Coordinates of C-alpha atoms in Angstrom, one line a residue:
Chain A
M784 CA -37.0 -59.8 -59.3
T785 CA -36.3 -63.2 -60.7
L786 CA -36.5 -66.4 -58.7
L787 CA -32.8 -67.1 -59.4
L788 CA -31.8 -63.7 -57.9
F789 CA -34.0 -64.4 -54.9
L790 CA -32.4 -67.9 -54.4
E791 CA -29.0 -66.3 -54.6
Q792 CA -29.9 -63.8 -51.9
V793 CA -31.3 -66.7 -49.8
L794 CA -27.9 -68.4 -50.1
N795 CA -26.1 -65.1 -49.1
G796 CA -28.4 -64.8 -46.1
L797 CA -27.6 -68.4 -45.2
Q798 CA -23.9 -67.8 -45.5
F799 CA -24.1 -64.7 -43.3
G800 CA -26.2 -66.7 -40.8
V801 CA -23.8 -69.6 -40.4
M802 CA -20.9 -67.2 -39.8
L803 CA -23.0 -65.4 -37.2
F804 CA -23.6 -68.8 -35.6
L805 CA -19.9 -69.4 -35.2
M806 CA -19.8 -66.1 -33.2
A807 CA -23.0 -66.7 -31.3
A808 CA -22.2 -70.3 -30.3
G809 CA -19.1 -69.3 -28.4
L810 CA -20.9 -66.4 -26.7
T811 CA -23.8 -68.5 -25.7
L812 CA -21.6 -71.4 -24.4
V813 CA -19.6 -69.0 -22.3
F814 CA -22.7 -67.4 -20.9
G815 CA -24.5 -70.7 -20.4
V816 CA -21.6 -72.4 -18.6
M817 CA -19.8 -69.5 -16.8
G818 CA -22.6 -66.9 -16.6
L819 CA -20.3 -64.4 -18.2
I820 CA -21.1 -61.7 -20.7
N821 CA -18.1 -61.2 -22.9
L822 CA -17.9 -58.0 -25.0
A823 CA -14.4 -58.9 -26.0
H824 CA -15.6 -61.9 -28.1
G825 CA -15.4 -59.5 -31.2
S826 CA -11.8 -59.0 -30.5
L827 CA -11.1 -62.7 -30.8
Y828 CA -12.9 -62.6 -34.2
M829 CA -10.5 -59.8 -35.2
I830 CA -7.5 -61.7 -33.9
G831 CA -8.5 -64.7 -36.0
A832 CA -8.8 -62.6 -39.1
F833 CA -5.4 -60.8 -38.5
A834 CA -3.6 -64.1 -37.7
A835 CA -5.0 -65.7 -40.9
A836 CA -4.2 -62.6 -43.1
A837 CA -0.6 -62.3 -41.7
T838 CA 0.1 -66.0 -42.0
A839 CA -1.4 -66.4 -45.4
A840 CA 0.6 -63.4 -46.6
A841 CA 3.8 -64.9 -45.2
T842 CA 3.4 -68.5 -46.3
G843 CA 1.0 -68.2 -49.3
S844 CA -1.2 -70.9 -47.8
F845 CA -4.8 -70.3 -47.0
L846 CA -5.1 -73.5 -44.9
L847 CA -2.1 -72.5 -42.8
G848 CA -3.8 -69.2 -42.3
L849 CA -6.9 -70.9 -41.0
A850 CA -4.9 -73.0 -38.7
A851 CA -3.1 -69.9 -37.4
A852 CA -6.4 -68.2 -36.9
L853 CA -7.7 -71.1 -34.8
A854 CA -4.5 -71.3 -32.8
A855 CA -4.1 -67.6 -32.2
A856 CA -7.7 -67.0 -31.2
A857 CA -7.8 -70.1 -28.9
A858 CA -4.4 -69.1 -27.3
A859 CA -5.6 -65.5 -26.9
G860 CA -8.8 -66.8 -25.3
A861 CA -7.0 -69.1 -22.9
I862 CA -4.6 -66.4 -21.9
V863 CA -7.3 -63.8 -21.3
E864 CA -9.4 -66.3 -19.4
V865 CA -6.6 -67.2 -17.0
A866 CA -5.4 -63.6 -16.6
V867 CA -8.6 -61.6 -16.4
I868 CA -11.9 -63.4 -17.1
R869 CA -11.5 -65.9 -14.3
R870 CA -11.7 -63.1 -11.7
L871 CA -15.0 -61.9 -13.2
Y872 CA -17.2 -65.1 -12.8
P873 CA -18.3 -64.1 -9.2
R874 CA -18.8 -60.5 -10.2
D875 CA -22.0 -58.8 -11.4
H876 CA -22.7 -58.2 -15.1
L877 CA -21.7 -54.5 -14.8
D878 CA -18.2 -55.4 -13.8
Q879 CA -18.0 -58.0 -16.6
V880 CA -19.2 -55.5 -19.2
L881 CA -16.6 -53.0 -18.0
A882 CA -13.7 -55.4 -17.8
T883 CA -14.4 -56.9 -21.2
F884 CA -14.9 -53.4 -22.6
A885 CA -11.4 -52.6 -21.3
L886 CA -10.1 -55.7 -23.1
I887 CA -11.6 -54.5 -26.4
L888 CA -9.7 -51.2 -26.0
I889 CA -6.5 -53.1 -25.3
F890 CA -6.9 -55.6 -28.1
S891 CA -8.0 -53.0 -30.7
E892 CA -5.3 -50.5 -29.9
G893 CA -2.7 -53.3 -29.6
T894 CA -3.6 -54.6 -33.0
R895 CA -3.5 -51.1 -34.5
W896 CA -0.1 -50.7 -33.0
I897 CA 1.3 -53.9 -34.5
F898 CA -0.4 -53.9 -37.9
G899 CA -1.2 -50.2 -38.4
S900 CA -4.5 -48.6 -39.3
F901 CA -4.6 -49.8 -42.9
P902 CA -6.7 -52.9 -43.6
L903 CA -5.0 -56.1 -44.5
F904 CA -6.4 -58.4 -47.3
L905 CA -6.8 -62.1 -47.3
D906 CA -7.3 -63.7 -50.7
T907 CA -9.6 -66.6 -51.3
P908 CA -7.4 -69.6 -52.3
P909 CA -7.4 -70.4 -56.1
W910 CA -9.0 -73.8 -55.5
L911 CA -12.1 -72.1 -53.9
S912 CA -12.3 -69.2 -56.3
G913 CA -14.7 -68.7 -59.1
P914 CA -18.4 -69.5 -59.4
V915 CA -20.1 -72.9 -59.5
T916 CA -23.4 -73.7 -61.2
L917 CA -25.9 -75.1 -58.8
P918 CA -28.9 -77.2 -59.8
G919 CA -31.5 -74.8 -61.3
G920 CA -28.8 -72.9 -63.1
I921 CA -27.7 -70.5 -60.2
Q922 CA -24.2 -69.2 -60.6
Y923 CA -22.8 -68.9 -57.1
P924 CA -19.3 -68.2 -55.7
L925 CA -17.7 -71.4 -54.6
Y926 CA -16.1 -69.8 -51.6
R927 CA -19.4 -68.6 -50.2
L928 CA -20.8 -72.1 -50.7
A929 CA -17.8 -73.5 -48.9
L930 CA -18.5 -71.1 -46.0
I931 CA -22.0 -72.4 -45.7
G932 CA -20.6 -76.0 -45.7
V933 CA -18.0 -75.2 -43.1
G934 CA -20.5 -73.4 -40.9
L935 CA -23.0 -76.3 -41.0
A936 CA -20.3 -78.9 -40.4
V937 CA -19.0 -76.9 -37.4
A938 CA -22.6 -76.7 -36.1
A939 CA -23.1 -80.5 -36.5
G940 CA -19.7 -81.1 -34.8
L941 CA -20.7 -78.8 -31.9
F942 CA -24.0 -80.6 -31.4
L943 CA -22.1 -84.0 -31.3
L944 CA -19.5 -82.6 -29.0
I945 CA -22.2 -81.3 -26.6
A946 CA -24.5 -84.3 -26.8
R947 CA -22.1 -87.3 -27.2
T948 CA -18.7 -86.6 -25.7
R949 CA -17.3 -86.6 -22.1
L950 CA -16.4 -82.9 -22.5
G951 CA -20.0 -82.2 -23.6
I952 CA -21.4 -83.9 -20.6
Q953 CA -19.2 -81.8 -18.3
I954 CA -20.2 -78.7 -20.1
R955 CA -23.9 -79.5 -19.7
A956 CA -23.3 -80.4 -16.1
G957 CA -21.5 -77.1 -15.6
E958 CA -24.5 -75.2 -16.9
S959 CA -26.9 -76.8 -14.4
D960 CA -24.8 -77.2 -11.2
R961 CA -21.2 -76.0 -11.0
E962 CA -20.7 -76.9 -7.3
M963 CA -21.9 -80.5 -7.9
I964 CA -19.5 -81.2 -10.7
A965 CA -16.7 -79.6 -8.8
A966 CA -17.6 -82.0 -5.9
L967 CA -17.5 -84.9 -8.3
G968 CA -13.8 -84.2 -9.0
I969 CA -14.0 -82.3 -12.3
D970 CA -11.3 -79.6 -12.4
I971 CA -13.8 -76.8 -13.0
S972 CA -11.3 -74.0 -13.7
R973 CA -9.6 -76.2 -16.4
L974 CA -13.1 -76.8 -17.9
Y975 CA -13.8 -73.1 -17.9
T976 CA -10.6 -72.3 -19.7
L977 CA -11.3 -75.0 -22.2
V978 CA -14.8 -73.8 -22.9
F979 CA -13.6 -70.2 -23.2
A980 CA -10.8 -71.3 -25.6
L981 CA -13.3 -73.3 -27.7
G982 CA -15.6 -70.3 -28.0
A983 CA -12.6 -68.1 -28.9
A984 CA -11.4 -70.6 -31.6
L985 CA -14.9 -70.6 -33.2
A986 CA -14.8 -66.7 -33.2
G987 CA -11.3 -66.8 -34.7
L988 CA -12.4 -69.2 -37.4
A989 CA -15.4 -67.0 -38.3
G990 CA -13.1 -64.0 -38.5
A991 CA -10.6 -65.8 -40.8
L992 CA -13.3 -67.1 -43.1
V993 CA -15.1 -63.8 -43.4
G994 CA -11.8 -62.0 -43.6
A995 CA -11.4 -63.4 -47.1
I996 CA -14.5 -61.7 -48.4
Q997 CA -14.2 -58.5 -46.4
S998 CA -11.2 -56.4 -45.5
V999 CA -9.4 -57.3 -42.3
Q1000 CA -9.2 -54.2 -40.1
V1001 CA -9.3 -53.0 -36.5
G1002 CA -12.9 -52.7 -35.2
M1003 CA -14.2 -55.4 -37.6
G1004 CA -15.4 -57.6 -34.7
E1005 CA -17.7 -55.3 -32.8
P1006 CA -20.6 -54.9 -35.4
V1007 CA -20.5 -58.7 -35.7
L1008 CA -20.5 -59.1 -31.9
I1009 CA -23.6 -56.9 -31.6
L1010 CA -25.4 -59.0 -34.3
A1011 CA -24.4 -62.1 -32.4
F1012 CA -26.0 -60.6 -29.3
V1013 CA -29.2 -60.0 -31.3
V1014 CA -28.9 -63.7 -32.4
I1015 CA -28.6 -64.8 -28.8
V1016 CA -31.5 -62.7 -27.6
I1017 CA -33.7 -64.1 -30.4
G1018 CA -32.6 -67.7 -29.8
G1019 CA -32.4 -67.7 -26.0
I1020 CA -29.3 -67.5 -23.9
G1021 CA -27.4 -70.7 -23.4
S1022 CA -29.0 -72.6 -26.2
I1023 CA -26.9 -73.8 -29.1
K1024 CA -30.0 -74.7 -31.0
G1025 CA -31.4 -71.3 -30.4
A1026 CA -28.1 -69.7 -31.6
L1027 CA -28.3 -71.7 -34.9
V1028 CA -32.0 -70.8 -35.5
G1029 CA -31.5 -67.2 -34.4
A1030 CA -28.4 -66.8 -36.6
I1031 CA -30.0 -68.1 -39.7
L1032 CA -33.1 -65.9 -39.1
V1033 CA -31.0 -62.8 -38.6
G1034 CA -28.8 -63.6 -41.6
L1035 CA -31.9 -64.1 -43.9
T1036 CA -33.7 -61.1 -42.5
D1037 CA -30.7 -58.8 -43.0
T1038 CA -29.9 -60.0 -46.5
L1039 CA -33.4 -60.3 -47.8
G1040 CA -34.6 -57.1 -46.1
G1041 CA -31.8 -55.1 -47.9
V1042 CA -33.0 -56.4 -51.2
L1043 CA -36.7 -56.7 -50.8
L1044 CA -37.7 -53.6 -48.9
P1045 CA -36.5 -51.1 -51.5
L1046 CA -38.4 -53.1 -54.1
L1047 CA -41.5 -53.2 -51.9
F1048 CA -41.5 -49.4 -51.5
G1049 CA -40.8 -49.1 -55.2
V1050 CA -44.3 -50.3 -55.9
F1051 CA -45.9 -47.1 -54.6
L1052 CA -43.0 -44.6 -54.3
D1053 CA -40.7 -43.0 -56.8
P1054 CA -37.4 -45.0 -57.1
S1055 CA -35.0 -42.6 -55.2
A1056 CA -37.4 -42.2 -52.2
A1057 CA -38.1 -46.0 -52.3
M1058 CA -34.4 -46.7 -52.2
S1059 CA -33.7 -44.3 -49.3
I1060 CA -36.7 -45.4 -47.2
G1061 CA -36.3 -49.0 -48.1
S1062 CA -32.6 -49.1 -47.2
A1063 CA -33.1 -47.1 -44.0
L1064 CA -35.8 -49.6 -42.9
A1065 CA -33.7 -52.6 -44.0
S1066 CA -30.9 -51.4 -41.7
M1067 CA -33.4 -51.6 -38.9
S1068 CA -35.1 -54.9 -39.9
I1069 CA -33.2 -57.3 -37.7
Y1070 CA -33.8 -55.1 -34.6
I1071 CA -37.5 -55.0 -35.5
L1072 CA -37.3 -58.8 -35.6
M1073 CA -35.6 -58.8 -32.2
A1074 CA -38.3 -56.5 -30.8
A1075 CA -41.1 -58.7 -32.2
V1076 CA -39.5 -61.9 -30.6
L1077 CA -39.2 -60.0 -27.3
V1078 CA -42.9 -59.0 -27.3
V1079 CA -43.9 -62.6 -27.9
K1080 CA -41.2 -64.5 -26.0
P1081 CA -39.1 -62.4 -23.7
Q1082 CA -36.7 -65.3 -22.9
G1083 CA -36.0 -66.0 -26.6
L1084 CA -37.3 -68.8 -28.9
F1085 CA -35.4 -71.6 -27.1
G1086 CA -34.6 -69.8 -23.8
Chain B
M479 CA -21.6 -34.0 6.6
R480 CA -19.3 -36.8 5.3
R481 CA -16.1 -37.0 3.4
E482 CA -18.1 -37.7 0.3
T483 CA -20.0 -34.5 0.6
L484 CA -16.8 -32.5 0.9
L485 CA -15.3 -34.3 -2.0
N486 CA -18.4 -33.6 -4.1
A487 CA -18.1 -29.9 -3.3
A488 CA -14.5 -30.0 -4.2
I489 CA -15.3 -31.6 -7.6
A490 CA -18.0 -29.1 -8.3
L491 CA -15.7 -26.1 -7.4
G492 CA -12.8 -27.6 -9.3
L493 CA -14.8 -28.0 -12.5
L494 CA -15.8 -24.3 -12.0
A495 CA -12.3 -23.1 -11.0
V496 CA -10.4 -24.6 -13.9
P497 CA -12.3 -22.8 -16.8
L498 CA -12.4 -19.5 -14.7
W499 CA -8.6 -19.7 -14.4
A500 CA -8.3 -20.5 -18.1
W501 CA -10.6 -17.5 -18.9
S502 CA -8.4 -15.1 -16.9
A503 CA -5.3 -16.6 -18.3
G504 CA -6.7 -16.4 -21.9
E505 CA -6.6 -20.1 -22.7
P506 CA -9.9 -20.8 -24.5
F507 CA -8.9 -24.4 -25.3
T508 CA -8.9 -25.4 -21.6
I509 CA -12.4 -23.9 -21.3
T510 CA -13.5 -26.1 -24.2
L511 CA -12.1 -29.1 -22.5
A512 CA -14.0 -28.2 -19.3
T513 CA -17.2 -27.7 -21.3
R514 CA -16.7 -31.1 -22.9
A515 CA -16.2 -32.7 -19.5
A516 CA -19.3 -30.9 -18.1
I517 CA -21.5 -32.1 -21.0
L518 CA -20.2 -35.7 -20.9
A519 CA -20.8 -35.6 -17.1
L520 CA -24.3 -34.5 -17.7
A521 CA -24.9 -37.5 -20.0
G522 CA -23.3 -39.7 -17.3
V523 CA -25.6 -38.2 -14.6
G524 CA -28.5 -39.2 -16.8
L525 CA -27.2 -42.8 -17.2
N526 CA -26.4 -43.0 -13.5
L527 CA -30.0 -42.6 -12.6
A528 CA -30.8 -45.8 -14.4
L529 CA -27.6 -47.7 -13.8
G530 CA -26.5 -46.6 -10.4
L531 CA -29.8 -46.1 -8.6
G532 CA -32.0 -48.6 -10.7
G533 CA -29.3 -51.2 -11.5
L534 CA -30.4 -51.1 -15.1
V535 CA -27.1 -51.6 -17.0
S536 CA -28.0 -49.9 -20.3
L537 CA -25.4 -50.3 -23.0
G538 CA -27.5 -48.2 -25.4
H539 CA -27.6 -44.7 -23.9
A540 CA -25.8 -43.4 -27.0
A541 CA -29.2 -43.7 -28.7
F542 CA -30.6 -40.9 -26.5
F543 CA -27.4 -38.8 -26.8
G544 CA -27.6 -39.1 -30.5
V545 CA -31.3 -38.3 -30.7
G546 CA -30.6 -35.1 -28.7
G547 CA -27.7 -34.3 -31.0
Y548 CA -29.8 -34.8 -34.1
A549 CA -32.7 -32.8 -32.7
M550 CA -30.3 -29.9 -32.5
G551 CA -28.7 -30.7 -35.9
I552 CA -32.0 -30.9 -37.8
L553 CA -33.6 -27.8 -36.2
A554 CA -30.5 -25.7 -36.7
H555 CA -29.9 -27.1 -40.2
H556 CA -33.4 -26.0 -41.3
A557 CA -32.9 -22.6 -39.7
Q558 CA -29.5 -22.0 -41.4
T559 CA -30.8 -23.1 -44.9
F560 CA -34.1 -21.2 -44.4
A561 CA -36.0 -24.3 -45.5
P562 CA -39.0 -25.2 -43.3
L563 CA -39.1 -28.8 -42.0
D564 CA -41.9 -30.5 -44.0
L565 CA -43.8 -33.0 -41.8
G566 CA -46.5 -33.9 -44.3
L567 CA -49.5 -32.3 -42.7
F568 CA -47.8 -29.1 -41.6
T569 CA -44.4 -27.5 -41.7
V570 CA -42.1 -26.4 -38.9
A571 CA -39.5 -23.6 -39.2
G572 CA -36.1 -24.5 -37.9
T573 CA -34.7 -22.6 -35.0
K574 CA -31.4 -21.4 -33.5
S575 CA -32.8 -20.9 -30.0
M576 CA -31.2 -23.2 -27.4
P577 CA -34.2 -23.4 -25.1
V578 CA -36.5 -24.6 -28.0
I579 CA -33.8 -27.0 -29.2
W580 CA -33.3 -28.4 -25.6
L581 CA -37.0 -28.9 -25.2
T582 CA -37.3 -30.7 -28.6
A583 CA -34.2 -32.9 -27.8
M584 CA -35.7 -33.8 -24.4
V585 CA -39.1 -34.7 -25.8
F586 CA -37.7 -36.9 -28.6
S587 CA -35.1 -38.6 -26.4
A588 CA -37.9 -39.3 -23.8
L589 CA -40.0 -40.9 -26.5
A590 CA -37.0 -43.0 -27.7
A591 CA -36.4 -44.0 -24.1
L592 CA -40.0 -44.9 -23.6
A593 CA -40.0 -47.1 -26.7
I594 CA -36.7 -48.8 -26.0
G595 CA -37.4 -49.1 -22.3
A596 CA -40.9 -50.6 -22.7
L597 CA -39.4 -53.4 -24.8
S598 CA -36.1 -53.9 -23.0
L599 CA -37.5 -53.8 -19.5
R600 CA -39.5 -56.9 -20.2
T601 CA -36.3 -58.7 -19.6
S602 CA -33.5 -58.2 -17.1
G603 CA -29.9 -59.0 -16.4
V604 CA -27.7 -59.9 -19.3
Y605 CA -30.6 -59.8 -21.8
F606 CA -31.2 -56.2 -20.9
I607 CA -27.5 -55.3 -21.6
M608 CA -27.6 -57.0 -25.0
I609 CA -30.9 -55.6 -26.0
T610 CA -30.1 -52.0 -25.1
L611 CA -26.8 -52.4 -27.0
A612 CA -28.7 -53.7 -30.0
F613 CA -31.3 -50.9 -30.0
G614 CA -28.5 -48.4 -29.8
Q615 CA -26.9 -49.9 -32.8
M616 CA -30.2 -49.7 -34.7
F617 CA -30.2 -46.0 -34.3
Y618 CA -26.6 -45.9 -35.5
Y619 CA -27.4 -47.8 -38.7
F620 CA -30.5 -45.7 -39.2
A621 CA -28.6 -42.5 -39.0
I622 CA -26.0 -43.8 -41.5
S623 CA -28.5 -45.0 -44.0
W624 CA -30.9 -42.0 -43.8
P625 CA -29.5 -39.6 -46.5
A626 CA -31.7 -36.5 -45.7
Y627 CA -29.4 -35.2 -42.9
G628 CA -25.9 -36.1 -44.2
G629 CA -26.0 -39.8 -43.7
E630 CA -22.6 -41.1 -42.8
D631 CA -21.0 -37.6 -43.2
G632 CA -23.1 -35.9 -40.6
L633 CA -24.3 -32.3 -40.5
S634 CA -22.3 -29.2 -39.9
I635 CA -23.9 -26.3 -38.1
W636 CA -22.2 -23.0 -39.1
V637 CA -22.8 -20.9 -36.0
R638 CA -23.5 -22.0 -32.4
N639 CA -27.2 -21.6 -31.4
G640 CA -28.2 -18.7 -29.3
F641 CA -29.5 -18.3 -25.7
P642 CA -31.5 -15.2 -24.8
G643 CA -29.3 -12.6 -23.0
L644 CA -26.0 -14.5 -23.4
N645 CA -23.3 -14.6 -26.1
T646 CA -22.9 -18.4 -26.6
L647 CA -19.9 -17.8 -29.0
D648 CA -17.9 -16.8 -26.0
P649 CA -16.5 -20.1 -24.6
I650 CA -16.9 -19.1 -20.9
Q651 CA -20.5 -18.2 -21.4
F652 CA -21.3 -21.4 -23.1
F653 CA -19.5 -23.3 -20.4
A654 CA -21.6 -21.5 -17.8
I655 CA -24.8 -22.7 -19.5
C656 CA -23.5 -26.3 -19.5
Y657 CA -22.3 -26.1 -15.9
V658 CA -25.7 -24.7 -14.7
L659 CA -27.5 -27.5 -16.5
L660 CA -25.1 -30.1 -15.0
M661 CA -25.7 -28.8 -11.5
A662 CA -29.5 -28.7 -12.1
A663 CA -29.4 -32.4 -13.2
L664 CA -27.3 -33.3 -10.1
V665 CA -29.8 -31.5 -7.8
L666 CA -32.7 -33.4 -9.6
S667 CA -30.8 -36.7 -9.2
A668 CA -30.3 -36.0 -5.5
V669 CA -34.0 -35.1 -5.0
I670 CA -35.1 -38.2 -7.0
A671 CA -32.8 -40.5 -4.9
R672 CA -34.4 -39.3 -1.7
S673 CA -38.0 -39.3 -3.0
P674 CA -40.4 -42.2 -2.4
F675 CA -40.0 -43.0 -6.2
G676 CA -36.2 -43.1 -5.8
L677 CA -36.4 -45.3 -2.8
A678 CA -38.7 -47.7 -4.6
L679 CA -36.3 -47.7 -7.6
N680 CA -33.4 -48.5 -5.3
A681 CA -35.3 -51.2 -3.5
A682 CA -36.3 -52.7 -6.9
R683 CA -32.6 -53.0 -7.8
Q684 CA -32.0 -55.0 -4.6
V685 CA -35.0 -57.2 -4.2
P686 CA -37.6 -56.7 -6.9
Q687 CA -39.9 -59.4 -5.6
R688 CA -40.3 -57.7 -2.3
V689 CA -41.1 -54.4 -3.9
E690 CA -43.7 -56.1 -6.1
T691 CA -45.2 -57.7 -3.0
V692 CA -45.8 -54.4 -1.2
G693 CA -47.8 -53.3 -4.2
I694 CA -45.3 -51.1 -6.2
P695 CA -45.2 -51.9 -9.9
V696 CA -41.5 -52.6 -10.5
Y697 CA -41.8 -52.4 -14.3
R698 CA -43.5 -49.0 -14.2
V699 CA -41.0 -47.5 -11.7
R700 CA -38.1 -48.8 -13.8
L701 CA -39.6 -47.5 -17.0
V702 CA -40.1 -44.0 -15.6
A703 CA -36.5 -44.0 -14.3
F704 CA -35.3 -45.1 -17.7
V705 CA -37.2 -42.3 -19.5
I706 CA -35.9 -39.6 -17.1
S707 CA -32.4 -41.0 -17.5
G708 CA -32.7 -41.0 -21.3
T709 CA -34.1 -37.4 -21.3
I710 CA -31.1 -36.1 -19.4
T711 CA -28.7 -37.9 -21.7
G712 CA -30.6 -36.5 -24.7
L713 CA -30.2 -32.9 -23.3
A714 CA -26.5 -33.6 -23.0
G715 CA -26.5 -34.8 -26.7
A716 CA -28.0 -31.5 -27.8
L717 CA -25.3 -29.5 -25.9
F718 CA -22.5 -31.8 -27.2
A719 CA -23.7 -31.1 -30.8
D720 CA -23.7 -27.4 -30.0
L721 CA -20.1 -27.6 -28.6
N722 CA -18.8 -29.2 -31.7
R723 CA -21.3 -27.5 -34.1
F724 CA -21.4 -30.9 -35.8
V725 CA -23.6 -34.0 -35.5
S726 CA -22.8 -37.4 -37.0
P727 CA -23.8 -41.0 -36.6
S728 CA -20.8 -41.5 -34.3
M729 CA -22.9 -39.9 -31.6
F730 CA -24.9 -43.1 -31.7
S731 CA -21.9 -45.4 -31.6
W732 CA -21.8 -48.2 -29.1
Q733 CA -18.3 -47.0 -28.0
L734 CA -20.0 -43.9 -26.6
S735 CA -22.5 -46.0 -24.6
G736 CA -19.5 -47.9 -23.2
E737 CA -17.7 -44.7 -22.4
L738 CA -20.7 -43.3 -20.5
I739 CA -20.6 -46.5 -18.3
V740 CA -16.8 -46.0 -18.0
F741 CA -17.4 -42.5 -16.5
I742 CA -19.7 -43.9 -13.9
I743 CA -17.3 -46.7 -12.9
L744 CA -14.2 -44.6 -12.9
G745 CA -16.0 -42.1 -10.7
G746 CA -17.7 -44.6 -8.5
T747 CA -21.0 -46.5 -9.1
A748 CA -24.2 -45.1 -7.5
R749 CA -22.3 -42.0 -6.2
L750 CA -24.1 -38.8 -7.0
F751 CA -20.9 -37.2 -8.3
G752 CA -19.4 -40.4 -9.7
P753 CA -20.1 -39.5 -13.4
V754 CA -18.8 -36.0 -12.9
A755 CA -15.5 -37.2 -11.4
G756 CA -15.3 -39.9 -14.1
A757 CA -16.0 -37.6 -17.0
C758 CA -13.4 -35.1 -15.8
L759 CA -10.9 -37.8 -15.3
F760 CA -11.7 -39.2 -18.7
V761 CA -11.3 -35.9 -20.5
A762 CA -8.1 -35.2 -18.7
L763 CA -6.7 -38.6 -19.6
E764 CA -7.8 -38.3 -23.2
H765 CA -6.1 -34.9 -23.4
W766 CA -2.9 -35.9 -21.5
L767 CA -2.4 -39.5 -22.7
G768 CA -3.6 -38.6 -26.2
G769 CA -0.8 -36.1 -26.3
L770 CA 1.8 -38.7 -25.2
S771 CA 0.8 -41.6 -27.5
D772 CA -1.5 -42.3 -30.5
Y773 CA -2.4 -45.6 -28.8
W774 CA -3.7 -44.0 -25.6
H775 CA -6.7 -46.4 -25.5
I776 CA -4.4 -49.2 -24.4
Y777 CA -3.5 -47.2 -21.2
L778 CA -7.1 -46.3 -20.7
G779 CA -8.1 -50.0 -21.1
A780 CA -5.4 -51.1 -18.6
L781 CA -6.5 -48.4 -16.1
L782 CA -10.1 -49.4 -16.5
L783 CA -9.2 -53.1 -16.0
G784 CA -7.3 -52.2 -12.8
V785 CA -10.2 -50.1 -11.5
V786 CA -12.7 -52.9 -12.1
L787 CA -10.5 -55.7 -10.8
F788 CA -8.9 -54.0 -7.8
A789 CA -10.4 -50.6 -6.9
R790 CA -14.0 -51.3 -6.9
G791 CA -15.3 -48.0 -5.5
G792 CA -13.9 -45.9 -8.3
L793 CA -12.3 -42.5 -7.7
I794 CA -14.8 -41.4 -5.1
G795 CA -14.9 -44.7 -3.4
T796 CA -11.1 -44.7 -3.1
L797 CA -11.0 -41.1 -1.8
A798 CA -14.1 -41.0 0.4
G799 CA -14.0 -44.5 1.8
R800 CA -16.4 -47.4 1.5
E801 CA -18.9 -46.6 4.3
V802 CA -21.6 -45.4 1.9
A803 CA -20.9 -47.9 -0.9
H804 CA -24.1 -49.1 -2.6
D805 CA -25.8 -52.0 -0.8

């Protein structure tokens, strides 16, 4: 394999990784601040994608679609938090798993009811289409490059938000002692709704951005949700930095494993056997990574 | 002795009476529904051992269900194509005999549970939930990308496997097999719950530090419970594959892991018959609501949300009262 092809796969892995980060950041914030495990986070991703696809189809504007995705996912997150999630904070994890599993059923079937079973399509805007030539002569799709840029910019913004703003201070205080910040006069239930809506908006953004390179369909959120769990387990629960490192590790392992393992087995096996064994192992590679991290550091890299 | 015991007896008799009535009335489809409920209940009884008694919220039990299913699928596939299974050093002939298939399914799901449990039990709480979910998904993707046994399309088995002395093609006889195995698993669960091992497991759920202090290795107790739990679920997987005469990667899907937990909660957490009541209710709802609307999952979701938020004892807790609710 040539070096150029390898670098292109590294970029693909990076792009996958930053999108996983958008999902994992919301999950880890919600867990860190409220102690809640939210299986329905994948549904918010799906809502973002559907809102973007429907709005872009109606108006023809990709940016309006993105705005709609952010608004719809944040609104859905806030409504769900007020109506259901709020009652789950004092409950044990089993009740949280069950209630959010029920929310997945409701969201998925509701979306299927409104939009039907056929996938929708979201086109990349013309001003982001086509390849660009990177230094070193790599031809790479501009849209995917933009995804990496947006992902990294959101990550930087999130770090600034947590480290430098008043809301960030409240979030960090909520992680360490919720009674104390309530006693200091912070409206804790408003803070929780805000954090949940923020996480939902990030998931919706990821769904809309990825929706333009994949098909938008019911059930698209859950595979990503499970990968985001792997990211959080690797990075450590509650840690934004861990989520970023874990997401990029998972993105690179998944992408490079899919390309390199069949080649590796091709050295000493015949091509068809190498392809089947290699791709079967590649599908397991991120879970093997997770198992390895668990053996060395059960609380995750930054937990 | 208590209302719950009477209720348990009523559930056990009900699950027996419905297919017997259907048999006399000549409605084989109802027998198939009851068989499906019995098999799913068996899988739930397995999970309940880890989740109800041990407090180990595993969201990856579909892995063991699927391993059991594929054990059946692979052995029966080699038997029906008359091609021995080549394991490198030696070859194994396929088989259509249920006892052999069950044993294989249980051994391999126990091994899978040992590997997953040994890694996942190093953590607890929400980590454990996420990790078991992730390992379950690993099996799913492996089954999809492994082309030798059908990959994404799955494997069809032409004729149901045989059991010595019985005609398994007769729905009521196959139901009888599943029902007996379900009852055996329930008896085993009851025995385990009262044994010193079960008491230690239950105590480890409530205060692990104290259990550790009196000299009981919590990790090992939980691991053994997890392996027994996975083994029972694996047996249910083999039966489920036999019921449908088909195995596919969907047996590994995370939705199935979620549904197994749903059975337990619908029925009542940590109740011996909770998964049985839950699985029967689930199959009945699936059949009844599924006939009313294509979007029946919305109603299931709303019902589930209602049970979690407002009726915390599940079906058995609501009917038998709260006096024996867990801790």
